[in-house]
Amino acid sequence: MAYKNNQRIKPKVSKKKQKEDTAPRYKLRIDSRTIITVKSKEALKMWKDKYPNAVEVD
């Protein structure tokens, strides 16, 4: 702790900035329990090729 005029000074805590998500995200249900999130259409296509019964979720 730092002191100024015999008083304790708390360190300043910076607030975390929220990231702006400009990239679209795609949610994919690959089975009854598993939902994955992918960033690109290419990744979405790859997962759909691996799991043909996968459904895109809103």
mmCIF file of C-alpha atoms in Angstrom:
data_model
loop_
_atom_site.group_PDB
_atom_site.id
_atom_site.type_symbol
_atom_site.label_atom_id
_atom_site.label_comp_id
_atom_site.label_asym_id
_atom_site.label_seq_id
_atom_site.Cartn_x
_atom_site.Cartn_y
_atom_site.Cartn_z
ATOM 1 C CA MET A 1 0.000 0.000 0.000
ATOM 2 C CA ALA A 2 1.131 3.489 -0.733
ATOM 3 C CA TYR A 3 0.811 6.316 1.743
ATOM 4 C CA LYS A 4 0.228 10.016 1.209
ATOM 5 C CA ASN A 5 -0.116 12.393 4.169
ATOM 6 C CA ASN A 6 -0.267 9.357 6.482
ATOM 7 C CA GLN A 7 -3.326 8.035 4.637
ATOM 8 C CA ARG A 8 -3.421 4.811 2.705
ATOM 9 C CA ILE A 9 -3.976 5.176 -1.007
ATOM 10 C CA LYS A 10 -5.632 2.349 -2.905
ATOM 11 C CA PRO A 11 -4.150 1.573 -6.295
ATOM 12 C CA LYS A 12 -6.349 2.488 -9.232
ATOM 13 C CA VAL A 13 -7.933 -0.480 -10.916
ATOM 14 C CA SER A 14 -8.468 -0.130 -14.614
ATOM 15 C CA LYS A 15 -11.758 -1.281 -16.054
ATOM 16 C CA LYS A 16 -11.574 -3.847 -18.802
ATOM 17 C CA LYS A 17 -12.796 -2.638 -22.146
ATOM 18 C CA GLN A 18 -15.261 -4.820 -23.955
ATOM 19 C CA LYS A 19 -14.198 -5.957 -27.383
ATOM 20 C CA GLU A 20 -16.443 -5.106 -30.263
ATOM 21 C CA ASP A 21 -17.251 -8.238 -32.183
ATOM 22 C CA THR A 22 -17.418 -7.208 -35.799
ATOM 23 C CA ALA A 23 -16.811 -10.707 -37.117
ATOM 24 C CA PRO A 24 -19.913 -12.851 -37.466
ATOM 25 C CA ARG A 25 -20.150 -15.910 -35.260
ATOM 26 C CA TYR A 26 -21.941 -19.111 -36.157
ATOM 27 C CA LYS A 27 -23.326 -21.584 -33.621
ATOM 28 C CA LEU A 28 -23.550 -25.191 -34.652
ATOM 29 C CA ARG A 29 -25.276 -28.005 -32.756
ATOM 30 C CA ILE A 30 -23.308 -31.140 -33.595
ATOM 31 C CA ASP A 31 -25.254 -33.454 -31.278
ATOM 32 C CA SER A 32 -27.913 -33.215 -28.581
ATOM 33 C CA ARG A 33 -25.473 -31.886 -25.947
ATOM 34 C CA THR A 34 -22.775 -30.100 -27.917
ATOM 35 C CA ILE A 35 -22.960 -26.606 -29.410
ATOM 36 C CA ILE A 36 -19.822 -25.058 -30.895
ATOM 37 C CA THR A 37 -19.167 -21.500 -32.053
ATOM 38 C CA VAL A 38 -17.102 -20.865 -35.160
ATOM 39 C CA LYS A 39 -15.827 -17.602 -36.614
ATOM 40 C CA SER A 40 -15.926 -18.124 -40.361
ATOM 41 C CA LYS A 41 -17.990 -19.720 -43.099
ATOM 42 C CA GLU A 42 -14.994 -21.934 -43.973
ATOM 43 C CA ALA A 43 -14.881 -23.325 -40.435
ATOM 44 C CA LEU A 44 -18.647 -23.810 -40.516
ATOM 45 C CA LYS A 45 -18.375 -25.778 -43.754
ATOM 46 C CA MET A 46 -15.557 -27.922 -42.325
ATOM 47 C CA TRP A 47 -17.608 -28.821 -39.239
ATOM 48 C CA LYS A 48 -20.689 -29.580 -41.340
ATOM 49 C CA ASP A 49 -18.564 -31.908 -43.485
ATOM 50 C CA LYS A 50 -17.364 -33.732 -40.347
ATOM 51 C CA TYR A 51 -20.848 -33.883 -38.821
ATOM 52 C CA PRO A 52 -23.494 -34.117 -41.572
ATOM 53 C CA ASN A 53 -26.359 -34.085 -39.034
ATOM 54 C CA ALA A 54 -25.179 -30.779 -37.543
ATOM 55 C CA VAL A 55 -27.712 -27.947 -37.410
ATOM 56 C CA GLU A 56 -26.949 -24.224 -37.420
ATOM 57 C CA VAL A 57 -28.461 -22.517 -34.348
ATOM 58 C CA ASP A 58 -29.540 -18.859 -34.205
#
